[in-house]
Coordinates of C-alpha atoms in Angstrom, one line a residue:
Chain A
X170 CA 28.7 -24.5 14.3
X171 CA 25.1 -24.9 13.1
X172 CA 24.5 -25.4 9.4
X173 CA 24.0 -22.0 7.8
X174 CA 21.4 -21.5 5.1
X175 CA 23.3 -20.0 2.2
X176 CA 21.9 -17.7 -0.4
X177 CA 23.2 -18.3 -3.8
X178 CA 25.5 -15.2 -3.9
X179 CA 27.0 -16.0 -0.5
X180 CA 27.7 -19.7 -1.3
X181 CA 31.5 -19.1 -1.7
X182 CA 31.7 -17.3 1.6
X183 CA 29.8 -20.0 3.5
X184 CA 31.9 -22.8 1.9
X185 CA 35.1 -21.0 2.9
X186 CA 33.8 -20.5 6.5
X187 CA 32.9 -24.1 6.7
X188 CA 36.4 -25.1 5.6
X189 CA 38.0 -22.8 8.2
X190 CA 35.8 -24.3 10.9
X191 CA 36.8 -27.8 9.9
X192 CA 40.5 -26.9 10.0
X193 CA 40.1 -25.3 13.4
X194 CA 38.5 -28.5 14.7
X195 CA 41.3 -30.5 13.2
X196 CA 44.0 -28.3 14.5
X197 CA 42.4 -28.5 18.0
X198 CA 42.1 -32.2 18.1
X199 CA 45.5 -33.1 16.6
X200 CA 49.0 -31.8 16.7
X201 CA 49.0 -30.8 13.0
X202 CA 50.1 -27.2 12.7
X203 CA 47.5 -25.4 10.6
X204 CA 47.6 -21.8 12.1
X205 CA 49.2 -20.3 9.0
X206 CA 46.8 -21.9 6.7
X207 CA 43.8 -20.9 8.8
X208 CA 45.1 -17.3 9.0
X209 CA 45.5 -17.2 5.2
X210 CA 41.9 -18.5 4.7
X211 CA 40.5 -16.1 7.3
X212 CA 42.1 -13.2 5.5
X213 CA 40.6 -14.5 2.2
X214 CA 37.2 -14.9 3.8
X215 CA 37.3 -11.4 5.2
X216 CA 38.1 -10.0 1.8
X217 CA 35.4 -12.1 0.1
X218 CA 32.8 -11.0 2.7
X219 CA 33.7 -7.4 2.2
X220 CA 33.6 -7.7 -1.6
X221 CA 30.3 -9.5 -1.7
X222 CA 28.3 -7.8 1.0
X223 CA 29.4 -4.3 0.3
X224 CA 28.1 -4.3 -3.2
X225 CA 24.8 -6.2 -2.9
X226 CA 22.2 -5.6 -5.5
X227 CA 18.7 -4.6 -4.4
X228 CA 17.5 -8.1 -5.2
X229 CA 20.3 -9.6 -3.1
X230 CA 19.3 -7.3 -0.2
X231 CA 15.7 -8.4 -0.7
X232 CA 16.9 -12.0 -0.3
X233 CA 18.8 -11.1 2.9
X234 CA 15.8 -9.3 4.2
X235 CA 13.9 -12.6 3.8
X236 CA 16.7 -14.8 5.0
X237 CA 15.2 -17.8 6.9
X238 CA 17.8 -17.2 9.7
X239 CA 17.0 -13.5 10.0
X240 CA 16.0 -12.4 13.5
X241 CA 12.2 -11.7 13.8
X242 CA 10.3 -9.4 16.1
X243 CA 10.3 -11.7 19.1
X244 CA 14.0 -12.3 18.7
X245 CA 14.6 -8.6 19.2
X246 CA 11.9 -8.1 21.8
X247 CA 13.6 -10.5 24.2
X248 CA 16.9 -8.8 23.7
X249 CA 15.6 -5.2 23.9
X250 CA 12.8 -5.2 26.4
X251 CA 12.6 -6.3 30.0
X252 CA 9.6 -8.1 31.5
X253 CA 7.8 -8.4 28.2
X254 CA 4.2 -9.5 28.5
X255 CA 2.5 -10.6 25.3
X256 CA -1.2 -9.7 24.9
X257 CA -3.5 -11.5 22.6
X258 CA -6.7 -11.2 20.6
X259 CA -8.7 -8.5 18.8
X260 CA -11.7 -9.0 21.1
X261 CA -13.9 -9.5 18.1
X262 CA -13.0 -12.5 16.1
X263 CA -9.6 -14.1 16.8
X264 CA -6.0 -13.9 17.8
X265 CA -3.8 -13.5 14.8
X266 CA -0.3 -15.0 15.4
X267 CA 1.1 -13.0 12.4
X268 CA 1.1 -9.9 14.6
X269 CA 2.4 -9.9 18.2
X270 CA 1.6 -7.2 20.7
X271 CA 2.5 -6.6 24.3
X272 CA 3.9 -4.6 27.2
X273 CA 7.5 -4.1 28.1
X274 CA 10.2 -1.9 29.5
X275 CA 13.1 -0.4 27.6
X276 CA 15.5 0.6 30.3
X277 CA 13.2 2.5 32.6
X278 CA 10.5 3.4 30.1
X279 CA 7.3 1.4 29.8
X280 CA 6.3 1.0 26.2
X281 CA 3.8 -0.8 24.0
X282 CA 5.2 -3.2 21.4
X283 CA 3.6 -4.2 18.1
X284 CA 5.2 -6.3 15.4
X285 CA 4.7 -8.6 12.5
X286 CA 5.9 -12.1 13.4
X287 CA 7.2 -14.6 10.9
X288 CA 7.8 -18.2 11.8
X289 CA 10.9 -20.3 11.7
X290 CA 10.5 -23.6 9.9
X291 CA 7.5 -24.9 8.1
X292 CA 5.3 -25.6 11.1
X293 CA 5.9 -22.3 12.8
X294 CA 5.5 -20.5 9.6
X295 CA 2.1 -22.0 8.9
X296 CA 1.1 -21.0 12.4
X297 CA 2.4 -17.4 11.8
X298 CA 0.9 -17.4 8.3
X299 CA 4.4 -16.4 7.0
X300 CA 4.0 -13.1 8.8
X301 CA 1.0 -12.1 6.6
X302 CA -1.7 -10.7 8.9
X303 CA -5.5 -11.1 8.5
X304 CA -7.8 -8.3 9.5
X305 CA -7.9 -9.5 13.1
X306 CA -4.2 -9.0 13.4
X307 CA -4.6 -5.3 12.5
X308 CA -7.6 -5.0 14.8
X309 CA -5.5 -6.5 17.6
X310 CA -2.9 -3.8 16.9
X311 CA -5.7 -1.2 16.9
X312 CA -6.8 -2.4 20.3
X313 CA -3.3 -2.1 21.7
X314 CA -2.9 1.4 20.2
X315 CA -6.0 2.3 22.3
X316 CA -4.3 0.9 25.3
X317 CA -1.2 3.0 24.6
X318 CA -3.4 6.1 24.4
X319 CA -5.2 5.3 27.6
X320 CA -2.1 4.7 29.6
X321 CA 0.0 7.2 27.7
X322 CA 2.7 4.8 26.6
X323 CA 4.9 5.2 23.5
X324 CA 4.6 2.6 20.8
X325 CA 7.5 0.7 19.3
X326 CA 6.6 -1.2 16.1
X327 CA 8.7 -3.8 14.3
X328 CA 7.9 -4.2 10.6
X329 CA 8.5 -7.5 8.9
X330 CA 5.8 -8.8 6.5
X331 CA 5.5 -9.8 2.9
X332 CA 2.2 -8.1 3.0
X333 CA -1.4 -8.3 4.3
X334 CA -2.8 -11.8 3.6
X335 CA -4.7 -11.9 0.3
X336 CA -7.2 -14.6 1.2
X337 CA -10.9 -15.2 0.9
X338 CA -11.6 -14.8 4.6
X339 CA -9.4 -11.7 4.9
X340 CA -11.5 -10.0 2.3
X341 CA -14.7 -11.2 3.8
X342 CA -13.7 -9.7 7.2
X343 CA -12.6 -6.4 5.7
X344 CA -8.8 -6.4 5.2
X345 CA -9.1 -3.0 3.5
X346 CA -11.2 -1.5 6.3
X347 CA -8.9 -2.9 8.9
X348 CA -5.8 -1.2 7.3
X349 CA -7.6 2.0 6.5
X350 CA -8.9 2.3 10.1
X351 CA -5.5 1.7 11.6
X352 CA -4.0 4.4 9.4
X353 CA -6.6 6.8 10.8
X354 CA -6.0 5.7 14.4
X355 CA -2.3 6.2 14.0
X356 CA -2.8 9.6 12.4
X357 CA -4.7 10.7 15.5
X358 CA -2.7 8.9 18.2
X359 CA -1.5 11.2 21.0
X360 CA 1.6 9.1 21.9
X361 CA 5.0 8.8 20.3
X362 CA 5.2 6.1 17.6
X363 CA 8.5 4.7 16.5
X364 CA 8.7 2.1 13.7
X365 CA 11.7 -0.1 12.8
X366 CA 11.7 -2.1 9.6
X367 CA 13.7 -5.3 10.5
X368 CA 13.0 -7.3 7.3
X369 CA 10.3 -6.9 4.7
X370 CA 8.2 -3.8 4.6
X371 CA 5.4 -5.3 2.5
X372 CA 3.2 -2.5 1.2
X373 CA -0.1 -1.7 2.9
X374 CA 0.3 -4.6 5.3
X375 CA 3.4 -2.9 6.6
X376 CA 2.1 0.6 6.6
X377 CA -0.9 -0.6 8.6
X378 CA 1.2 -0.5 11.8
X379 CA 3.8 2.1 10.8
X380 CA 2.4 5.6 10.5
X381 CA 5.0 6.9 12.8
X382 CA 7.0 9.8 14.2
X383 CA 10.3 8.1 13.5
X384 CA 10.9 5.3 11.0
X385 CA 14.2 3.4 11.0
X386 CA 15.3 0.6 8.7
X387 CA 17.9 -2.1 9.2
X388 CA 20.6 -1.9 6.6
X389 CA 19.4 -5.0 4.7
X390 CA 15.7 -4.5 5.1
X391 CA 13.4 -3.3 2.3
X392 CA 10.1 -1.3 2.2
X393 CA 8.1 -1.3 -1.0
X394 CA 4.8 -0.4 -2.5
X395 CA 4.4 -3.9 -4.0
X396 CA 6.7 -7.0 -3.8
X397 CA 9.3 -7.1 -6.6
X398 CA 7.6 -10.3 -7.8
X399 CA 4.2 -8.7 -7.8
X400 CA 5.6 -5.7 -9.7
X401 CA 7.4 -7.9 -12.2
X402 CA 4.3 -10.0 -12.9
X403 CA 2.3 -6.9 -13.7
X404 CA 4.9 -5.0 -15.7
X405 CA 6.8 -7.9 -17.4
X406 CA 4.0 -10.5 -17.1
X407 CA 6.6 -12.7 -15.4
X408 CA 7.6 -12.8 -11.7
X409 CA 11.1 -14.0 -12.6
X410 CA 11.9 -10.4 -13.5
X411 CA 11.7 -9.5 -9.8
X412 CA 15.4 -8.5 -9.7
X413 CA 14.7 -5.8 -12.3
X414 CA 11.6 -4.6 -10.5
X415 CA 13.6 -4.4 -7.2
X416 CA 16.1 -2.2 -8.9
X417 CA 13.5 0.1 -10.5
X418 CA 11.4 0.6 -7.4
X419 CA 14.3 1.5 -5.1
X420 CA 13.3 -0.4 -2.1
X421 CA 16.4 -0.7 0.1
X422 CA 17.0 1.1 3.4
X423 CA 19.8 3.1 1.7
X424 CA 17.5 4.1 -1.2
X425 CA 14.8 5.3 1.2
X426 CA 17.3 7.2 3.4
X427 CA 18.6 8.9 0.3
X428 CA 15.1 9.9 -0.7
X429 CA 14.6 11.2 2.9
X430 CA 11.6 9.0 3.4
X431 CA 13.0 7.4 6.5
X432 CA 14.9 8.8 9.5
X433 CA 17.8 6.6 9.7
X434 CA 19.6 3.4 8.9
X435 CA 20.7 0.8 11.5
X436 CA 23.9 -1.0 10.7
X437 CA 24.1 -4.8 10.4
X438 CA 27.2 -7.0 10.6
X439 CA 28.6 -8.1 7.2
X440 CA 26.4 -10.8 6.0
X441 CA 23.3 -9.7 7.7
X442 CA 21.5 -9.4 11.1
X443 CA 21.4 -13.1 11.6
X444 CA 25.2 -13.2 11.9
X445 CA 25.0 -11.3 15.2
X446 CA 21.5 -10.6 16.5
X447 CA 22.8 -9.3 19.8
X448 CA 24.8 -6.6 18.1
X449 CA 21.8 -5.6 16.0
X450 CA 19.5 -5.6 18.9
X451 CA 21.9 -3.3 20.7
X452 CA 22.0 -0.9 17.8
X453 CA 18.2 -0.9 17.6
X454 CA 17.9 -0.3 21.3
X455 CA 20.3 2.7 21.1
X456 CA 18.3 4.2 18.3
X457 CA 15.0 3.6 20.1
X458 CA 16.3 5.2 23.3
X459 CA 17.5 8.3 21.6
X460 CA 14.2 8.7 19.6
X461 CA 12.2 8.2 22.8
X462 CA 14.3 10.8 24.5
X463 CA 13.6 13.3 21.6
X464 CA 9.9 12.6 21.5
X465 CA 9.0 12.4 25.2
X466 CA 9.1 16.1 25.8
X467 CA 7.1 17.1 22.6
X468 CA 3.6 18.4 23.5
X469 CA 0.9 16.2 22.1
X470 CA -0.5 18.7 19.6
X471 CA 2.9 19.4 18.2
X472 CA 3.7 15.7 18.0
X473 CA 0.6 15.0 15.9
X474 CA 1.1 18.1 13.8
X475 CA 4.7 17.1 13.0
X476 CA 3.6 13.6 12.3
X477 CA 1.1 14.9 9.8
X478 CA 3.6 17.3 8.3
X479 CA 6.1 14.5 7.7
X480 CA 3.6 12.8 5.5
X481 CA 2.3 16.0 3.9
X482 CA 5.9 16.6 2.7
X483 CA 6.0 13.2 0.8
X484 CA 5.6 13.5 -2.9
X485 CA 7.3 14.8 -6.0
X486 CA 5.4 16.5 -8.9
X487 CA 5.8 19.3 -11.3
X488 CA 3.3 21.7 -13.0
X489 CA 2.2 21.9 -16.6
X490 CA 2.3 25.4 -17.9
X491 CA -1.1 26.7 -18.7
Chain B
X20 CA -22.3 -17.5 -53.8
X21 CA -22.0 -14.3 -55.8
X22 CA -25.5 -13.0 -55.1
X23 CA -25.0 -13.5 -51.3
X24 CA -21.8 -11.5 -51.2
X25 CA -23.4 -8.7 -53.1
X26 CA -26.4 -8.5 -50.8
X27 CA -24.1 -8.4 -47.8
X28 CA -22.1 -5.6 -49.2
X29 CA -25.2 -3.5 -49.9
X30 CA -26.4 -4.0 -46.4
X31 CA -23.2 -3.1 -44.8
X32 CA -22.7 0.1 -46.7
X33 CA -26.3 1.1 -46.0
X34 CA -25.8 0.6 -42.3
X35 CA -22.7 2.6 -42.3
X36 CA -24.3 5.6 -44.0
X37 CA -27.2 5.6 -41.5
X38 CA -25.5 4.7 -38.3
X39 CA -22.1 6.2 -37.6
X40 CA -19.6 4.2 -35.7
X41 CA -20.4 3.6 -32.0
X42 CA -24.0 4.6 -32.0
X43 CA -25.0 1.3 -30.6
X44 CA -23.3 -0.6 -27.9
X45 CA -23.6 -3.9 -26.1
X46 CA -24.0 -4.2 -22.4
X47 CA -21.0 -6.0 -21.1
X48 CA -23.1 -7.6 -18.4
X49 CA -26.3 -8.8 -20.0
X50 CA -25.5 -8.4 -23.7
X51 CA -28.4 -6.1 -24.5
X52 CA -27.9 -3.8 -27.5
X53 CA -28.3 -0.3 -26.3
X54 CA -28.7 3.0 -28.2
X55 CA -25.7 5.1 -27.0
X56 CA -27.8 8.3 -26.7
X57 CA -30.2 6.5 -24.5
X58 CA -27.4 5.1 -22.4
X59 CA -26.0 8.6 -21.9
X60 CA -29.4 9.9 -21.0
X61 CA -29.7 7.2 -18.4
X62 CA -26.3 8.0 -16.6
X63 CA -24.7 5.1 -18.5
X64 CA -26.8 2.5 -16.8
X65 CA -28.2 -0.5 -18.7
X66 CA -32.0 -0.3 -18.4
X67 CA -32.3 -4.0 -18.8
X68 CA -29.9 -5.2 -16.0
X69 CA -29.0 -2.0 -14.2
X70 CA -25.3 -2.6 -14.9
X71 CA -23.4 0.7 -14.3
X72 CA -21.0 1.3 -17.2
X73 CA -17.8 3.0 -16.1
X74 CA -17.9 6.7 -16.7
X75 CA -15.2 9.4 -16.8
X76 CA -14.4 11.9 -14.1
X77 CA -16.0 14.5 -16.3
X78 CA -19.3 12.6 -16.3
X79 CA -19.3 12.3 -12.5
X80 CA -18.7 16.0 -12.1
X81 CA -21.6 16.7 -14.4
X82 CA -23.7 14.2 -12.5
X83 CA -23.0 15.4 -9.0
X84 CA -22.7 19.2 -9.0
X85 CA -25.2 21.8 -10.1
X86 CA -24.7 22.7 -13.7
X87 CA -21.8 25.0 -14.4
X88 CA -20.8 25.2 -10.8
X89 CA -17.5 23.2 -10.9
X90 CA -14.3 25.2 -10.3
X91 CA -11.4 22.8 -10.7
X92 CA -8.2 23.4 -8.8
X93 CA -4.7 22.1 -9.1
X94 CA -5.4 20.6 -12.5
X95 CA -1.9 21.6 -13.6
X96 CA -0.1 19.1 -11.2
X97 CA 1.7 16.4 -13.1
X98 CA 4.0 13.5 -12.2
X99 CA 7.7 14.3 -12.0
X100 CA 9.0 10.7 -12.1
X101 CA 11.0 10.8 -8.9
X102 CA 12.6 7.3 -9.3
X103 CA 13.4 7.7 -13.1
X104 CA 11.4 4.5 -13.4
X105 CA 11.6 2.4 -16.5
X106 CA 10.3 -1.1 -17.3
X107 CA 9.5 -2.0 -20.9
X108 CA 8.6 1.7 -21.3
X109 CA 9.7 4.8 -19.5
X110 CA 7.2 6.0 -16.8
X111 CA 7.2 9.5 -18.3
X112 CA 6.1 8.1 -21.7
X113 CA 3.3 6.2 -20.0
X114 CA 2.2 9.4 -18.2
X115 CA 2.3 11.3 -21.5
X116 CA 0.2 8.6 -23.2
X117 CA -2.4 8.8 -20.3
X118 CA -2.5 12.6 -20.6
X119 CA -3.1 12.3 -24.3
X120 CA -5.8 9.6 -23.9
X121 CA -7.8 11.3 -21.1
X122 CA -7.1 15.0 -21.5
X123 CA -6.3 15.3 -17.7
X124 CA -2.9 15.4 -16.0
X125 CA -3.4 12.7 -13.4
X126 CA -5.9 10.2 -12.1
X127 CA -8.0 12.6 -10.0
X128 CA -9.8 15.9 -10.6
X129 CA -10.6 18.1 -7.6
X130 CA -12.6 21.3 -7.2
X131 CA -15.3 23.3 -5.7
X132 CA -18.9 22.9 -6.8
X133 CA -22.4 23.3 -5.5
X134 CA -24.8 20.4 -4.8
X135 CA -28.3 21.6 -4.6
X136 CA -26.9 25.0 -3.9
X137 CA -24.7 23.9 -1.0
X138 CA -21.0 24.5 -1.6
X139 CA -18.9 21.3 -1.5
X140 CA -15.4 20.1 -2.3
X141 CA -15.5 17.2 -4.8
X142 CA -12.7 14.9 -5.9
X143 CA -13.3 12.3 -8.6
X144 CA -10.8 9.7 -9.6
X145 CA -10.5 8.6 -13.3
X146 CA -9.8 4.9 -13.9
X147 CA -8.9 5.7 -17.5
X148 CA -5.8 7.5 -16.4
X149 CA -3.2 4.9 -15.4
X150 CA -5.8 2.6 -13.9
X151 CA -6.7 5.3 -11.4
X152 CA -3.5 4.6 -9.6
X153 CA -2.4 6.8 -6.8
X154 CA 1.0 8.4 -6.9
X155 CA 2.4 11.7 -5.6
X156 CA 0.0 13.9 -7.7
X157 CA -3.2 12.1 -6.7
X158 CA -2.1 12.1 -3.1
X159 CA -1.2 15.8 -3.2
X160 CA -4.4 16.8 -5.0
X161 CA -6.6 14.9 -2.5
X162 CA -4.6 16.4 0.4
X163 CA -5.1 19.9 -0.9
X164 CA -8.8 19.2 -1.6
X165 CA -9.2 18.2 2.1
X166 CA -7.4 21.4 3.2
X167 CA -9.8 23.5 1.0
X168 CA -12.7 21.8 2.7
X169 CA -11.3 22.5 6.1
X170 CA -10.5 26.2 5.2
X171 CA -14.0 26.9 3.9
X172 CA -15.8 24.5 6.3
X173 CA -17.2 22.6 3.3
X174 CA -18.3 18.9 3.2
X175 CA -16.0 16.7 1.2
X176 CA -17.0 14.0 -1.4
X177 CA -14.5 11.7 -3.0
X178 CA -15.4 9.3 -5.8
X179 CA -13.0 6.4 -6.0
X180 CA -12.1 4.3 -9.0
X181 CA -8.6 2.9 -8.7
X182 CA -6.4 -0.1 -9.0
X183 CA -4.3 1.0 -6.0
X184 CA -1.0 2.6 -5.4
X185 CA 1.2 3.4 -8.5
X186 CA 4.2 1.1 -8.6
X187 CA 6.2 3.5 -10.8
X188 CA 6.6 6.0 -7.9
X189 CA 7.6 3.3 -5.4
X190 CA 7.4 4.3 -1.7
X191 CA 6.3 7.8 -2.6
X192 CA 3.1 6.1 -3.7
X193 CA 2.6 3.9 -0.7
X194 CA 3.1 6.8 1.6
X195 CA 0.2 8.7 -0.1
X196 CA -2.0 6.4 1.9
X197 CA -0.6 7.9 5.1
X198 CA -0.6 11.4 3.7
X199 CA -4.3 11.4 2.7
X200 CA -5.2 9.8 6.0
X201 CA -3.4 12.5 7.9
X202 CA -5.3 15.2 6.0
X203 CA -8.6 13.4 6.6
X204 CA -7.8 13.1 10.3
X205 CA -7.6 16.9 10.4
X206 CA -11.0 17.1 8.5
X207 CA -12.4 14.7 11.0
X208 CA -11.2 16.7 14.0
X209 CA -12.7 19.8 12.3
X210 CA -16.1 18.0 12.5
X211 CA -16.7 18.2 8.7
X212 CA -18.3 15.3 6.8
X213 CA -16.5 13.2 4.3
X214 CA -18.6 11.0 2.1
X215 CA -16.8 8.3 0.1
X216 CA -18.3 7.0 -3.1
X217 CA -16.9 3.7 -4.4
X218 CA -17.2 2.9 -8.0
X219 CA -16.1 0.0 -10.2
X220 CA -13.3 -0.9 -9.5
X221 CA -11.8 0.3 -6.2
X222 CA -9.0 -2.0 -4.9
X223 CA -5.6 -2.1 -3.3
X224 CA -4.1 0.7 -1.2
X225 CA -6.9 3.1 -2.3
X226 CA -9.5 0.9 -0.6
X227 CA -7.2 0.4 2.3
X228 CA -6.9 4.2 2.9
X229 CA -9.2 7.1 2.0
X230 CA -11.9 5.1 0.3
X231 CA -12.8 3.2 3.4
X232 CA -12.4 6.2 5.8
X233 CA -15.6 8.0 4.9
X234 CA -18.1 9.0 7.6
X235 CA -20.6 7.5 5.2
X236 CA -19.5 5.1 2.5
X237 CA -21.7 4.6 -0.6
X238 CA -21.1 2.1 -3.4
X239 CA -22.5 1.9 -6.9
X240 CA -24.2 -1.4 -7.7
X241 CA -22.0 -4.3 -8.8
X242 CA -18.7 -2.5 -8.2
X243 CA -15.6 -4.5 -7.5
X244 CA -14.3 -3.4 -4.1
X245 CA -11.5 -5.0 -2.2
X246 CA -8.0 -5.0 -0.9
X247 CA -6.3 -7.8 -2.9
X248 CA -7.4 -8.2 -6.6
X249 CA -9.4 -11.3 -7.5
X250 CA -6.6 -12.7 -9.5
X251 CA -4.1 -12.6 -6.6
X252 CA -6.6 -14.2 -4.2
X253 CA -7.4 -16.9 -6.7
X254 CA -3.7 -17.6 -7.0
X255 CA -3.3 -17.7 -3.2
X256 CA -6.1 -20.0 -2.4
X257 CA -5.9 -22.0 -5.7
X258 CA -9.6 -22.2 -6.3
X259 CA -12.3 -20.1 -8.0
X260 CA -13.9 -17.3 -6.2
X261 CA -17.6 -17.5 -5.2
X262 CA -20.0 -15.5 -7.5
X263 CA -20.5 -11.9 -6.3
X264 CA -17.3 -12.0 -4.2
X265 CA -15.9 -8.5 -3.5
X266 CA -18.9 -6.8 -5.2
X267 CA -20.8 -4.0 -3.6
X268 CA -23.6 -6.3 -2.5
X269 CA -21.1 -8.6 -0.8
X270 CA -19.6 -5.6 1.1
X271 CA -23.0 -4.4 2.2
X272 CA -23.8 -7.8 3.5
X273 CA -20.6 -8.0 5.4
X274 CA -21.1 -4.6 6.9
X275 CA -18.3 -2.6 5.2
X276 CA -20.4 0.0 3.4
X277 CA -23.5 2.0 4.4
X278 CA -25.5 1.5 1.2
X279 CA -25.6 0.8 -2.4
X280 CA -27.0 3.6 -4.5
X281 CA -28.0 3.7 -8.1
X282 CA -26.2 6.4 -10.1
X283 CA -29.4 8.0 -11.1
X284 CA -30.2 8.8 -7.5
X285 CA -26.6 9.4 -6.3
X286 CA -26.7 13.2 -6.2
X287 CA -30.0 13.3 -4.4
X288 CA -28.8 10.8 -1.8
X289 CA -25.5 12.6 -1.2
X290 CA -27.3 15.8 -0.9
X291 CA -29.8 14.4 1.7
X292 CA -27.0 12.9 3.8
X293 CA -25.0 16.1 3.8
X294 CA -28.0 18.1 4.8
X295 CA -28.5 15.8 7.8
X296 CA -24.8 16.2 8.8
X297 CA -24.4 19.9 8.2
X298 CA -26.2 22.8 9.9

């Protein structure tokens, strides 16, 4: 069993699992009878898992959403789509590895795939810029959206970014313009658009590829207007208050489903998606197929009008008596 | 010692009697001492260095539409605190304080007006209200303003001044970027012009949505315009930012705005552009 990276709150569970694995190995290689003991510890581990993972705070969910073992866009792409072909470059400045785009088939339906891509390990993460796109990433996505329109293919987007990259070059090359333009392109796009938040939905950098007809979130993913750290450093002048900010901003999938801002939640195994990526990919695929089925027969005008209406309905206000 | 103190006291009291508080102010850019009345007459522009002082939504409305023509709509909309948000203070208390400070109910004012006798829909953000941040109310008011423009076939002008999306309304705020975009998409399909005016400062999700979606984008001189704030970028790259970074002139040079216009000529320029785009 590979070494698991343990978050602080799951340390007792991971330790126990390790112990069970060791005992199993021991029981297999020798004649010592350990079955009863293993059974007892398994039971204990199950209870512990249920206790810990079913009452996660918003901050703990944030940590799970950012777990270094968590499956990323390409991990799901290879499990969900057949004959995936990745397409590169914005045709203007560069290819941004923080966003991947391509063509694929889900069952019999040809679709266009767009997703943020984080890296695994330091080297890969540097290459992927930790999943924080530069303007050319968003412009690559825009080019692929045009392709989807031309060939009338639905778009499936995977959302997983801490946010758009706040760098010197990003500003020079128009990060704001790139995002604003994508929003407008998606608002007018005459093909079905389905977005799945698989990890972090980091503010405008996430929205830039997720103005959609359907938005789903994995159980332990988050979507927020600003990172909890960013919010805390503004409101409390101290990023270490991030757990409080996460609570106040209501950023989890469950919160947003409760506020009716998303269309559905996708279950993860206890402990998070990385414990069983195949299971989660299967669940995502089911959700995508049913959404595609619902959307494929909707006439284009109605599709766009309904997409607009979904966003027009967002907001809560009251009126001052005159 | 004694005579010095006395003289000073006499001077001070004399000054006070002649010059009531705030009659003079200092230019925050070049340090020039300016007579306030003179500043107001000059659209709050320093005559020495052309620095544009930040002005209120009321001042912009006065500046841009024909006298007495502004008919505000949806002014009564006010935040309802959907998340029951509380940090060191309650969000509702912060909103109340902003209302008291500015006399308006949220960070944008919208209405009909005429500009050189042509009817327009005008929306002006107010940075003094909650840093011009965008939550449900601002998003809804802008969306409704766009609908009014579509209904009456009027051109739309939005003047931005904003620190971005309002954290205290969480995802409701972020999605206002998509909401206003969808409204503007309908305006665009209807073939009506939308002119975006960027003033100091315009950053965050505001820049990354409606502010940058204008058919024509005009900025005031020296305005800070960007996605990430300068402090965040500085933290990210760990070095000082080059002078003029993210200012209007920088954006013009990099091709992200159409022009920089002095406030004193803003109305004339807007009016001319609209006359070129409308029949």
